[in-house]
mmCIF file of N, CA, C and O in Angstrom:
data_model
loop_
_atom_site.group_PDB
_atom_site.id
_atom_site.type_symbol
_atom_site.label_atom_id
_atom_site.label_comp_id
_atom_site.label_asym_id
_atom_site.label_seq_id
_atom_site.Cartn_x
_atom_site.Cartn_y
_atom_site.Cartn_z
ATOM 1 N N MET A 272 1.732 22.891 20.575
ATOM 2 C CA MET A 272 1.335 21.936 19.542
ATOM 3 C C MET A 272 0.644 20.745 20.212
ATOM 4 O O MET A 272 1.125 20.230 21.204
ATOM 5 N N GLN A 273 -0.460 20.336 19.636
ATOM 6 C CA GLN A 273 -1.258 19.263 20.221
ATOM 7 C C GLN A 273 -0.923 17.938 19.534
ATOM 8 O O GLN A 273 -0.798 17.884 18.313
ATOM 9 N N SER A 274 -0.745 16.897 20.344
ATOM 10 C CA SER A 274 -0.444 15.589 19.755
ATOM 11 C C SER A 274 -1.747 14.895 19.359
ATOM 12 O O SER A 274 -2.735 14.956 20.072
ATOM 13 N N VAL A 275 -1.709 14.238 18.212
ATOM 14 C CA VAL A 275 -2.893 13.542 17.693
ATOM 15 C C VAL A 275 -2.701 12.064 17.939
ATOM 16 O O VAL A 275 -1.710 11.477 17.528
ATOM 17 N N ARG A 276 -3.672 11.458 18.607
ATOM 18 C CA ARG A 276 -3.593 10.029 18.910
ATOM 19 C C ARG A 276 -4.842 9.327 18.397
ATOM 20 O O ARG A 276 -5.928 9.917 18.409
ATOM 21 N N PRO A 277 -4.716 8.086 17.971
ATOM 22 C CA PRO A 277 -5.910 7.344 17.508
ATOM 23 C C PRO A 277 -6.823 6.995 18.673
ATOM 24 O O PRO A 277 -6.407 6.974 19.834
ATOM 25 N N ASP A 278 -8.090 6.711 18.362
ATOM 26 C CA ASP A 278 -9.072 6.383 19.399
ATOM 27 C C ASP A 278 -8.767 5.046 20.069
ATOM 28 O O ASP A 278 -8.875 4.910 21.279
ATOM 29 N N ASN A 279 -8.373 4.068 19.272
ATOM 30 C CA ASN A 279 -8.062 2.756 19.847
ATOM 31 C C ASN A 279 -6.548 2.588 19.948
ATOM 32 O O ASN A 279 -5.795 3.187 19.202
ATOM 33 N N THR A 280 -6.127 1.749 20.878
ATOM 34 C CA THR A 280 -4.687 1.546 21.096
ATOM 35 C C THR A 280 -4.224 0.206 20.549
ATOM 36 O O THR A 280 -3.208 -0.326 20.982
ATOM 37 N N ASP A 281 -4.997 -0.356 19.603
ATOM 38 C CA ASP A 281 -4.596 -1.629 19.012
ATOM 39 C C ASP A 281 -3.323 -1.433 18.184
ATOM 40 O O ASP A 281 -3.157 -0.411 17.533
ATOM 41 N N PRO A 282 -2.430 -2.425 18.211
ATOM 42 C CA PRO A 282 -1.230 -2.301 17.376
ATOM 43 C C PRO A 282 -1.577 -2.390 15.892
ATOM 44 O O PRO A 282 -2.593 -2.959 15.509
ATOM 45 N N ILE A 283 -0.733 -1.817 15.081
ATOM 46 C CA ILE A 283 -0.965 -1.831 13.639
ATOM 47 C C ILE A 283 -0.773 -3.260 13.131
ATOM 48 O O ILE A 283 0.272 -3.872 13.388
ATOM 49 N N PRO A 284 -1.759 -3.838 12.442
ATOM 50 C CA PRO A 284 -1.603 -5.225 11.959
ATOM 51 C C PRO A 284 -0.593 -5.300 10.816
ATOM 52 O O PRO A 284 -0.801 -4.731 9.760
ATOM 53 N N LEU A 285 0.499 -5.998 11.051
ATOM 54 C CA LEU A 285 1.516 -6.165 10.027
ATOM 55 C C LEU A 285 1.413 -7.523 9.349
ATOM 56 O O LEU A 285 2.005 -7.742 8.307
ATOM 57 N N ARG A 286 0.683 -8.444 9.944
ATOM 58 C CA ARG A 286 0.585 -9.797 9.398
ATOM 59 C C ARG A 286 -0.188 -9.824 8.082
ATOM 60 O O ARG A 286 0.057 -10.679 7.252
ATOM 61 N N GLN A 287 -1.137 -8.930 7.894
ATOM 62 C CA GLN A 287 -1.960 -8.971 6.691
ATOM 63 C C GLN A 287 -1.118 -8.759 5.445
ATOM 64 O O GLN A 287 -1.307 -9.440 4.451
ATOM 65 N N SER A 288 -0.166 -7.842 5.503
ATOM 66 C CA SER A 288 0.669 -7.614 4.330
ATOM 67 C C SER A 288 1.541 -8.840 4.055
ATOM 68 O O SER A 288 1.758 -9.210 2.911
ATOM 69 N N GLN A 289 2.035 -9.484 5.120
ATOM 70 C CA GLN A 289 2.832 -10.692 4.929
ATOM 71 C C GLN A 289 1.980 -11.799 4.314
ATOM 72 O O GLN A 289 2.439 -12.522 3.442
ATOM 73 N N GLN A 290 0.745 -11.941 4.757
ATOM 74 C CA GLN A 290 -0.116 -12.981 4.200
ATOM 75 C C GLN A 290 -0.435 -12.697 2.741
ATOM 76 O O GLN A 290 -0.459 -13.610 1.923
ATOM 77 N N SER A 291 -0.666 -11.447 2.400
ATOM 78 C CA SER A 291 -0.987 -11.142 1.011
ATOM 79 C C SER A 291 0.224 -11.397 0.111
ATOM 80 O O SER A 291 0.078 -11.886 -1.001
ATOM 81 N N VAL A 292 1.425 -11.076 0.608
ATOM 82 C CA VAL A 292 2.630 -11.369 -0.174
ATOM 83 C C VAL A 292 2.780 -12.876 -0.339
ATOM 84 O O VAL A 292 3.121 -13.361 -1.416
ATOM 85 N N GLY A 293 2.490 -13.636 0.705
ATOM 86 C CA GLY A 293 2.563 -15.094 0.629
ATOM 87 C C GLY A 293 1.572 -15.662 -0.369
ATOM 88 O O GLY A 293 1.915 -16.543 -1.157
ATOM 89 N N THR A 294 0.352 -15.141 -0.361
ATOM 90 C CA THR A 294 -0.637 -15.644 -1.323
ATOM 91 C C THR A 294 -0.254 -15.272 -2.740
ATOM 92 O O THR A 294 -0.438 -16.081 -3.651
ATOM 93 N N ILE A 295 0.281 -14.081 -2.943
ATOM 94 C CA ILE A 295 0.714 -13.689 -4.288
ATOM 95 C C ILE A 295 1.833 -14.611 -4.762
ATOM 96 O O ILE A 295 1.839 -15.057 -5.914
ATOM 97 N N MET A 296 2.779 -14.934 -3.870
ATOM 98 C CA MET A 296 3.882 -15.822 -4.246
ATOM 99 C C MET A 296 3.373 -17.220 -4.571
ATOM 100 O O MET A 296 3.810 -17.837 -5.541
ATOM 101 N N ILE A 297 2.430 -17.727 -3.770
ATOM 102 C CA ILE A 297 1.888 -19.073 -4.016
ATOM 103 C C ILE A 297 1.142 -19.102 -5.350
ATOM 104 O O ILE A 297 1.299 -20.036 -6.145
ATOM 105 N N ARG A 298 0.364 -18.053 -5.630
ATOM 106 C CA ARG A 298 -0.351 -18.000 -6.909
ATOM 107 C C ARG A 298 0.621 -17.905 -8.068
ATOM 108 O O ARG A 298 0.421 -18.555 -9.103
ATOM 109 N N PHE A 299 1.676 -17.114 -7.914
ATOM 110 C CA PHE A 299 2.652 -16.963 -8.986
ATOM 111 C C PHE A 299 3.355 -18.282 -9.270
ATOM 112 O O PHE A 299 3.500 -18.689 -10.421
ATOM 113 N N VAL A 300 3.779 -18.981 -8.207
ATOM 114 C CA VAL A 300 4.475 -20.258 -8.392
ATOM 115 C C VAL A 300 3.529 -21.288 -9.004
ATOM 116 O O VAL A 300 3.921 -22.044 -9.895
ATOM 117 N N GLY A 301 2.273 -21.309 -8.562
ATOM 118 C CA GLY A 301 1.303 -22.247 -9.132
ATOM 119 C C GLY A 301 1.043 -21.975 -10.598
ATOM 120 O O GLY A 301 0.983 -22.896 -11.414
ATOM 121 N N LEU A 302 0.901 -20.696 -10.939
ATOM 122 C CA LEU A 302 0.696 -20.333 -12.335
ATOM 123 C C LEU A 302 1.909 -20.684 -13.178
ATOM 124 O O LEU A 302 1.786 -21.186 -14.301
ATOM 125 N N LEU A 303 3.101 -20.459 -12.634
ATOM 126 C CA LEU A 303 4.332 -20.795 -13.346
ATOM 127 C C LEU A 303 4.424 -22.301 -13.591
ATOM 128 O O LEU A 303 4.781 -22.743 -14.693
ATOM 129 N N LEU A 304 4.080 -23.103 -12.586
ATOM 130 C CA LEU A 304 4.096 -24.557 -12.756
ATOM 131 C C LEU A 304 3.067 -25.010 -13.796
ATOM 132 O O LEU A 304 3.362 -25.879 -14.621
ATOM 133 N N ALA A 305 1.879 -24.411 -13.760
ATOM 134 C CA ALA A 305 0.845 -24.790 -14.730
ATOM 135 C C ALA A 305 1.287 -24.458 -16.151
ATOM 136 O O ALA A 305 1.135 -25.275 -17.066
ATOM 137 N N VAL A 306 1.856 -23.277 -16.349
ATOM 138 C CA VAL A 306 2.326 -22.891 -17.682
ATOM 139 C C VAL A 306 3.455 -23.807 -18.129
ATOM 140 O O VAL A 306 3.516 -24.222 -19.297
ATOM 141 N N THR A 307 4.352 -24.174 -17.202
ATOM 142 C CA THR A 307 5.463 -25.063 -17.547
ATOM 143 C C THR A 307 4.944 -26.435 -17.977
ATOM 144 O O THR A 307 5.431 -27.004 -18.958
ATOM 145 N N VAL A 308 3.954 -26.962 -17.247
ATOM 146 C CA VAL A 308 3.387 -28.265 -17.600
ATOM 147 C C VAL A 308 2.728 -28.207 -18.978
ATOM 148 O O VAL A 308 2.910 -29.107 -19.810
ATOM 149 N N VAL A 309 1.985 -27.137 -19.249
ATOM 150 C CA VAL A 309 1.340 -26.999 -20.561
ATOM 151 C C VAL A 309 2.381 -26.917 -21.667
ATOM 152 O O VAL A 309 2.240 -27.550 -22.720
ATOM 153 N N MET A 310 3.445 -26.153 -21.432
ATOM 154 C CA MET A 310 4.498 -26.024 -22.457
ATOM 155 C C MET A 310 5.196 -27.370 -22.708
ATOM 156 O O MET A 310 5.487 -27.715 -23.849
ATOM 157 N N VAL A 311 5.428 -28.139 -21.644
ATOM 158 C CA VAL A 311 6.071 -29.456 -21.818
ATOM 159 C C VAL A 311 5.153 -30.389 -22.580
ATOM 160 O O VAL A 311 5.595 -31.136 -23.458
ATOM 161 N N LEU A 312 3.848 -30.364 -22.281
ATOM 162 C CA LEU A 312 2.912 -31.219 -23.003
ATOM 163 C C LEU A 312 2.840 -30.827 -24.489
ATOM 164 O O LEU A 312 2.769 -31.695 -25.355
ATOM 165 N N ILE A 313 2.851 -29.548 -24.770
ATOM 166 C CA ILE A 313 2.840 -29.094 -26.183
ATOM 167 C C ILE A 313 4.136 -29.500 -26.872
ATOM 168 O O ILE A 313 4.134 -29.941 -28.020
ATOM 169 N N TRP A 314 5.251 -29.375 -26.163
ATOM 170 C CA TRP A 314 6.564 -29.667 -26.755
ATOM 171 C C TRP A 314 6.699 -31.158 -27.090
ATOM 172 O O TRP A 314 7.315 -31.543 -28.071
ATOM 173 N N ASN A 315 6.115 -32.027 -26.240
ATOM 174 C CA ASN A 315 6.274 -33.464 -26.419
ATOM 175 C C ASN A 315 5.328 -34.044 -27.458
ATOM 176 O O ASN A 315 5.436 -35.236 -27.782
ATOM 177 N N ARG A 316 4.422 -33.289 -28.003
ATOM 178 C CA ARG A 316 3.497 -33.837 -29.009
ATOM 179 C C ARG A 316 4.160 -34.095 -30.307
ATOM 180 O O ARG A 316 4.946 -33.426 -30.834
#
């Protein structure tokens, strides 16, 4: 049986998935804060 190896020996980038999860979380929290502010402004009218 022949072993299959990639052409380059660079390590698999794991940081990109962490960064994308971080950006999704930041966008979610920002959107949640914006919706909360809008709801409070509507409620106080």
